[in-house]
mmCIF file of C-alpha atoms and ligand atoms in Angstrom:
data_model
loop_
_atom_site.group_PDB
_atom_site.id
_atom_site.type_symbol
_atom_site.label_atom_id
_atom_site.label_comp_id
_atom_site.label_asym_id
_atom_site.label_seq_id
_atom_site.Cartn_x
_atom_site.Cartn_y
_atom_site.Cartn_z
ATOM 1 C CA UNK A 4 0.002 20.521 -4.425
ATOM 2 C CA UNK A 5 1.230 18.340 -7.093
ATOM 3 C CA UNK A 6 0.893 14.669 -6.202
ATOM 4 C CA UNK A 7 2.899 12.129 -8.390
ATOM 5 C CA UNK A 8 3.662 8.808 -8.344
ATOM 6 C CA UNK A 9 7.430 7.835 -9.593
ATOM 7 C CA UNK A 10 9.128 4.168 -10.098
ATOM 8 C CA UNK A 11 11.856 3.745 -6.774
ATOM 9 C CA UNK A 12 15.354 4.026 -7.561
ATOM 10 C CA UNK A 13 18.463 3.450 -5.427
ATOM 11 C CA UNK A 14 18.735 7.354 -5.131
ATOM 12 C CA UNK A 15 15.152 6.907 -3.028
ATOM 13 C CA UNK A 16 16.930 5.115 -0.762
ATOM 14 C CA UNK A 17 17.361 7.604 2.299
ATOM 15 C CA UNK A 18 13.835 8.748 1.557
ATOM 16 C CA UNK A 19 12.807 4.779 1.943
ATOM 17 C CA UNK A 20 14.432 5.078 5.346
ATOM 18 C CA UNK A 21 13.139 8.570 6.490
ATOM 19 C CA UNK A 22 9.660 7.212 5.704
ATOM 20 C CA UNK A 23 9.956 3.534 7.671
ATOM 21 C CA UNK A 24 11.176 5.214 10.545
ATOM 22 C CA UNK A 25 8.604 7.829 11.087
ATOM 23 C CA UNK A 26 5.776 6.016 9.817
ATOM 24 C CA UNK A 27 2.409 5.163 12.001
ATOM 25 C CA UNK A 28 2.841 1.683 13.014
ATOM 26 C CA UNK A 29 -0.144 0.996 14.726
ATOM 27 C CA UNK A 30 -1.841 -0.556 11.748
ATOM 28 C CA UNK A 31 1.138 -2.319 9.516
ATOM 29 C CA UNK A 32 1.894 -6.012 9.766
ATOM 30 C CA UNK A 33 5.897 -6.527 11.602
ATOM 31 C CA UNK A 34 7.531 -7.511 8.379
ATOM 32 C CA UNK A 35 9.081 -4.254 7.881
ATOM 33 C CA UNK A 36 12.458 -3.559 9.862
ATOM 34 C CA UNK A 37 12.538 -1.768 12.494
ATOM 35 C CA UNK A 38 14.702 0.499 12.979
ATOM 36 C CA UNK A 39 14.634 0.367 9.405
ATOM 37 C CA UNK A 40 18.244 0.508 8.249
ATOM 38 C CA UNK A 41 19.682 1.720 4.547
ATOM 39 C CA UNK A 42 20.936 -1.987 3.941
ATOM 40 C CA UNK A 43 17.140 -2.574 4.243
ATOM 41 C CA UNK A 44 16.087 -0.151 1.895
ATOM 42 C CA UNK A 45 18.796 -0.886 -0.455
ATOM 43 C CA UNK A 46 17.238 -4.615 -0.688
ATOM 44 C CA UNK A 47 13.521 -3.924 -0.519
ATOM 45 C CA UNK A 48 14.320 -1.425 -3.492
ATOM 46 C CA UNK A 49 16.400 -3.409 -5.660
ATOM 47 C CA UNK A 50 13.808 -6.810 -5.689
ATOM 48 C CA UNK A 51 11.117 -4.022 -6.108
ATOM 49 C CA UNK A 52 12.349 -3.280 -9.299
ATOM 50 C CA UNK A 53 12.992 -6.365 -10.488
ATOM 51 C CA UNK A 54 9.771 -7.702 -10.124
ATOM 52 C CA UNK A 55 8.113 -4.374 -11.022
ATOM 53 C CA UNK A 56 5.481 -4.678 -13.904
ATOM 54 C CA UNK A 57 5.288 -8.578 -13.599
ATOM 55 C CA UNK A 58 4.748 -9.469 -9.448
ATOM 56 C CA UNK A 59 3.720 -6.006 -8.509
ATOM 57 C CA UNK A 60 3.286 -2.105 -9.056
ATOM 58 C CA UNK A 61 5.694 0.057 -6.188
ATOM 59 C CA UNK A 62 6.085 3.489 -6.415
ATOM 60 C CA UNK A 63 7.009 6.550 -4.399
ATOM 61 C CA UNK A 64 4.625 8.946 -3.360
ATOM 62 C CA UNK A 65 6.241 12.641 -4.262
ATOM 63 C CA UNK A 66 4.381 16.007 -3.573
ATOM 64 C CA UNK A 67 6.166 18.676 -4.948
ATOM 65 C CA UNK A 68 9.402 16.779 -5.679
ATOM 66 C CA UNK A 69 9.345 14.887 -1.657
ATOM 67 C CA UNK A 70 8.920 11.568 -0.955
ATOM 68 C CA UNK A 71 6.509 11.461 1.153
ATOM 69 C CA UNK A 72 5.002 7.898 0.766
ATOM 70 C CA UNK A 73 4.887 4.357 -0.603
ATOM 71 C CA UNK A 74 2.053 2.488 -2.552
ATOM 72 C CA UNK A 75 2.262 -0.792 -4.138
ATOM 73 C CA UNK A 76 0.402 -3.749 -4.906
ATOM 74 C CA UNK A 77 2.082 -7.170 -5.123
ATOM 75 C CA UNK A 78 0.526 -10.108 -7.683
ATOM 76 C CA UNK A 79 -0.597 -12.800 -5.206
ATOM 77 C CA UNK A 80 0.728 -16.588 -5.560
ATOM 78 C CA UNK A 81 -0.899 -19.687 -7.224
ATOM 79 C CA UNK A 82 -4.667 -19.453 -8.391
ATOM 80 C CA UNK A 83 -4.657 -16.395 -6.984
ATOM 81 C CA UNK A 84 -2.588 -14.515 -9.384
ATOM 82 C CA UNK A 85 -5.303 -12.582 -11.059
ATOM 83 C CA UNK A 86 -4.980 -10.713 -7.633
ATOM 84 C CA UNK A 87 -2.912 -7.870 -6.166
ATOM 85 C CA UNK A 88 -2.546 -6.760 -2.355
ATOM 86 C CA UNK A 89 -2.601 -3.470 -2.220
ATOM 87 C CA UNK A 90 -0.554 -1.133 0.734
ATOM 88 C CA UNK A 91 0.437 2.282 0.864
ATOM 89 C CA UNK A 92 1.736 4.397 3.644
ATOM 90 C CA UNK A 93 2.399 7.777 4.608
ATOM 91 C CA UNK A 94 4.868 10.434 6.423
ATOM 92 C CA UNK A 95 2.224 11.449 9.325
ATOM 93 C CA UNK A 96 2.738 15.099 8.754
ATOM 94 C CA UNK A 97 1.554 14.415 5.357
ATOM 95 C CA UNK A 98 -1.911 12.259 6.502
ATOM 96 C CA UNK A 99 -4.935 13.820 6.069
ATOM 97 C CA UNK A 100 -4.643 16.111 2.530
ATOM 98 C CA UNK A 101 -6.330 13.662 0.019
ATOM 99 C CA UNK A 102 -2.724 12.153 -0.820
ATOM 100 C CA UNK A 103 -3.635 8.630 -0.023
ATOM 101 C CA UNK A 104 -6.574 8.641 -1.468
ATOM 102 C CA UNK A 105 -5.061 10.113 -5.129
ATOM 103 C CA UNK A 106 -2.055 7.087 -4.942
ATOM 104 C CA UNK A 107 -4.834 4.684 -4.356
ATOM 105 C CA UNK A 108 -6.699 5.514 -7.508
ATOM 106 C CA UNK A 109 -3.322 5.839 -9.593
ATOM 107 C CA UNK A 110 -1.817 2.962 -8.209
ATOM 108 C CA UNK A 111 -4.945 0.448 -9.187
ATOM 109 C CA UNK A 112 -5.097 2.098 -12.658
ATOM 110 C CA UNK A 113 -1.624 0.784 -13.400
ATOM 111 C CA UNK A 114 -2.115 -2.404 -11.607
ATOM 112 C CA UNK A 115 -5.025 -3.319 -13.495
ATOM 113 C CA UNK A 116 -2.973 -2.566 -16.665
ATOM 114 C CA UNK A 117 0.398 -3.182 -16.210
ATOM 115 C CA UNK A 118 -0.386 -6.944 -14.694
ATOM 116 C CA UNK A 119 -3.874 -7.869 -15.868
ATOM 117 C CA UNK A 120 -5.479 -8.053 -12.797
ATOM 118 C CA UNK A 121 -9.181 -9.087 -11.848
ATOM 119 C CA UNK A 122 -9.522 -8.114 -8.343
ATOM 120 C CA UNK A 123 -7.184 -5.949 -5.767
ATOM 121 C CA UNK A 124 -7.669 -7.055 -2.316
ATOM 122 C CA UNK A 125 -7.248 -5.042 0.925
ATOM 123 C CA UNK A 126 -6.854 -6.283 4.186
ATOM 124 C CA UNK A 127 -6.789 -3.485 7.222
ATOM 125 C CA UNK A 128 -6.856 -3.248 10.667
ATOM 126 C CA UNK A 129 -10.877 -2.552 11.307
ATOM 127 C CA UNK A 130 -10.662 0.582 13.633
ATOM 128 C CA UNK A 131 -8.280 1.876 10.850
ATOM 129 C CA UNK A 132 -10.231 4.201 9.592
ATOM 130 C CA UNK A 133 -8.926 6.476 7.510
ATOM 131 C CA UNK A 134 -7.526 3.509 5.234
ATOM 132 C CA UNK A 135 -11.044 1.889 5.092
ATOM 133 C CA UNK A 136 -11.967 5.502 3.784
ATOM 134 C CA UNK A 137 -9.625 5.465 1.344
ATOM 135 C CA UNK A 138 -10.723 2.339 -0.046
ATOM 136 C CA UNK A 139 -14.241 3.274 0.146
ATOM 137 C CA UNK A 140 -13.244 6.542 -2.052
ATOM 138 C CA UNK A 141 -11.805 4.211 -4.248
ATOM 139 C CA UNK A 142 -14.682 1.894 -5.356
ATOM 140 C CA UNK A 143 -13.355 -1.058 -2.901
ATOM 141 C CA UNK A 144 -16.294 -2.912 -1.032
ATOM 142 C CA UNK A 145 -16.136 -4.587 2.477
ATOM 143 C CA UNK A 146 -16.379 -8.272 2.041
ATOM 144 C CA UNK A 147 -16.055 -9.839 5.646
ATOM 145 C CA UNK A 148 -14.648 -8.944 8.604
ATOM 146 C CA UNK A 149 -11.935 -11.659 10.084
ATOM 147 C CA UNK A 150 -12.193 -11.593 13.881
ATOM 148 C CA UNK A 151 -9.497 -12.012 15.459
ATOM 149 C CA UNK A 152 -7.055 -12.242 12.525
ATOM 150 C CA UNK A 153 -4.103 -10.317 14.187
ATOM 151 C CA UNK A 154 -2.010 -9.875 17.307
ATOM 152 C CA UNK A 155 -0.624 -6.389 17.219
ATOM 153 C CA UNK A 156 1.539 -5.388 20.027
ATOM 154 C CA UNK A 157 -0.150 -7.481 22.525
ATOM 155 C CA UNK A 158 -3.595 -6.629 20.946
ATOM 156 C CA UNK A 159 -5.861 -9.210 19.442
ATOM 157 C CA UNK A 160 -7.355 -7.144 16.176
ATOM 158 C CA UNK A 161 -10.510 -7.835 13.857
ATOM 159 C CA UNK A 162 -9.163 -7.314 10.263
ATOM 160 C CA UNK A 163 -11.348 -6.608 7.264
ATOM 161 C CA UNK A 164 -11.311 -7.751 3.627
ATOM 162 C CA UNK A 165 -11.809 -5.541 0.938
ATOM 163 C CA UNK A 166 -12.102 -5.923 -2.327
ATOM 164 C CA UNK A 167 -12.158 -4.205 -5.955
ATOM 165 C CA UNK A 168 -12.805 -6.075 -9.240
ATOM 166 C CA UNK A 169 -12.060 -4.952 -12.653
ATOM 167 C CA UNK A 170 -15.323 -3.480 -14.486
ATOM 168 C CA UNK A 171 -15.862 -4.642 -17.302
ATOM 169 C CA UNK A 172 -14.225 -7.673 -16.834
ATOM 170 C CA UNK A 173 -12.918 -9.814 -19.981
ATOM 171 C CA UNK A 174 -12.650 -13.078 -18.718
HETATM 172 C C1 COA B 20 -3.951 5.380 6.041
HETATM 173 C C2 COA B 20 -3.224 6.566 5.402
HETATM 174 C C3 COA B 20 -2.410 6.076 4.218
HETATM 175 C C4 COA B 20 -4.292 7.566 4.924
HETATM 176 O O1 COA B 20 -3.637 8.599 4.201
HETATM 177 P P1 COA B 20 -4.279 10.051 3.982
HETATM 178 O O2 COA B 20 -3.526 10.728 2.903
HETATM 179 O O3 COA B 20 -4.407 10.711 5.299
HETATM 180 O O4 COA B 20 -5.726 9.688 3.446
HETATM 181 P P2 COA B 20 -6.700 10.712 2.717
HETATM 182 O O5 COA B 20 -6.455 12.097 3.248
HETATM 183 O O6 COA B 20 -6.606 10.502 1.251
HETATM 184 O O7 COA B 20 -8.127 10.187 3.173
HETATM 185 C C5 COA B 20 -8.379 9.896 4.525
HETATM 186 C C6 COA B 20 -9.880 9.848 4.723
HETATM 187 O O8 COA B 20 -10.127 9.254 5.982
HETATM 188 C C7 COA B 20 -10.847 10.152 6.799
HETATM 189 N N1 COA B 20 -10.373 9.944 8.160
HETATM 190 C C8 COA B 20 -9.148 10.163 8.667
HETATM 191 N N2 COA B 20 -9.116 9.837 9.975
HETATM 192 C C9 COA B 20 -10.366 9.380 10.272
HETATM 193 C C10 COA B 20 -10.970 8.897 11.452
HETATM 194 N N3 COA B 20 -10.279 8.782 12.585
HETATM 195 N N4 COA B 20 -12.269 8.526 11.394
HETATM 196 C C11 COA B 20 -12.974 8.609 10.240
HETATM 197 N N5 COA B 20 -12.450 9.070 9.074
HETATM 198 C C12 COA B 20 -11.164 9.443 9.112
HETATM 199 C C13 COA B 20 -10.514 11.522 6.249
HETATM 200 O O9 COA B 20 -11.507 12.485 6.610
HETATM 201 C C14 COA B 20 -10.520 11.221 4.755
HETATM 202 O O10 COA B 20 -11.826 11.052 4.248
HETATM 203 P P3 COA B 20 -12.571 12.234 3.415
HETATM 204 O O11 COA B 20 -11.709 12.536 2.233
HETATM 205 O O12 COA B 20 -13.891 11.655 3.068
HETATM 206 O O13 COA B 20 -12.660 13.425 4.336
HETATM 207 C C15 COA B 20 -2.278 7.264 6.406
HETATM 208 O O14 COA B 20 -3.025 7.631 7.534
HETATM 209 C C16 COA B 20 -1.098 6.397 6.856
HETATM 210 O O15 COA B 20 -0.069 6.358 6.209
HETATM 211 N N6 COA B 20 -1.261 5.702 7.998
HETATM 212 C C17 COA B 20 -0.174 4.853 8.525
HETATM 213 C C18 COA B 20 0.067 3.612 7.682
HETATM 214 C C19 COA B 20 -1.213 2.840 7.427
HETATM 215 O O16 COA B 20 -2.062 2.685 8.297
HETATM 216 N N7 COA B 20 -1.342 2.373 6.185
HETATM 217 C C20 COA B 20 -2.505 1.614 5.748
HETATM 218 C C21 COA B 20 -2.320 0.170 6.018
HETATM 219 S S1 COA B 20 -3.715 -0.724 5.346
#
């Protein structure tokens, strides 16, 4: 299984749309469309790469030439800026193969470089646990737990913080 990860263009755009609509919801925040519709992808992929290497890393997830997932992280705002929120996602019949776990440690590598970052933050649903896994695999340590952070259809949700700071760190 080769596992890549590849800038988006607009010829990812069906892929972008196959993936939103098929995804696991259960643990993502509302703010992406749904139904998820090409005008959306079109959008969310054009401001991706504008921004791309200054507010944020986003790339496509491709084993053996499909898109099968996203993974980003996004520069946060303010003082904040020397972090990045990281989020990736999968096709379900793709979960569970060590895929998420590879983007994760790909994705921070050219965060860390490509926007000087200190710290990546994570912030998951708590009974999500194959992301906190995937973090864990990745060097990212629980920092707190925010009860009651999120209503999820109906569902009041604990969320919890994670974090991963640049070793050695020059400033
Ligand atoms: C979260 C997600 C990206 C994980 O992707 P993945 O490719 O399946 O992850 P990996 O296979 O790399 O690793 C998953 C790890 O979690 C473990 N895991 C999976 N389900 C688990 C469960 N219910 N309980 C405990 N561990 C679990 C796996 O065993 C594996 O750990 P291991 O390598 O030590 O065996 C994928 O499930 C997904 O896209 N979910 C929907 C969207 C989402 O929730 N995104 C994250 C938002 S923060």
């Amino acid at each position: 299984m080769k596992i890549e990860l590849r800038k988006w263009t607009i010829e990812y755009s069906p892929a972008l749309v196959a993936l939103c609509n098929s995804v696991d919801r259960r643990y993502l925040s509302n703010r992406i469309p749904q139904p998820y519709e090409p005008s959306d992808a079109l959008s969310w992929i054009s401001k991706a790469r504008q921004i791309d290497g200054v507010e944020g890393v986003f790339r496509a997830i491709v084993v053996d030439g499909r898109i099968v997932g996203s993974v980003s992280v996004e520069r946060r705002p303010d003082i904040f800026c020397v972090d990045g929120e990281i989020g990736y996602m999968l096709l379900p019949e793709y979960c569970g193969r060590g895929i998420a776990s590879e983007a994760v440690a790909s994705i921070c590598s050219a965060a860390f470089f490509e926007l000087a970052l200190r710290r990546i933050s994570a912030v998951v649903f708590s009974d999500n646990a194959a992301s906190v896994r995937v973090l864990q695999k990745n060097g990212f340590e629980h920092e707190g737990t925010m009860r009651r952070a999120a209503l999820k259809d109906g569902r009041l949700c604990d969320l919890s913080l994670f974090g991963r700071v640049l070793m050695p760190c020059p400033i």
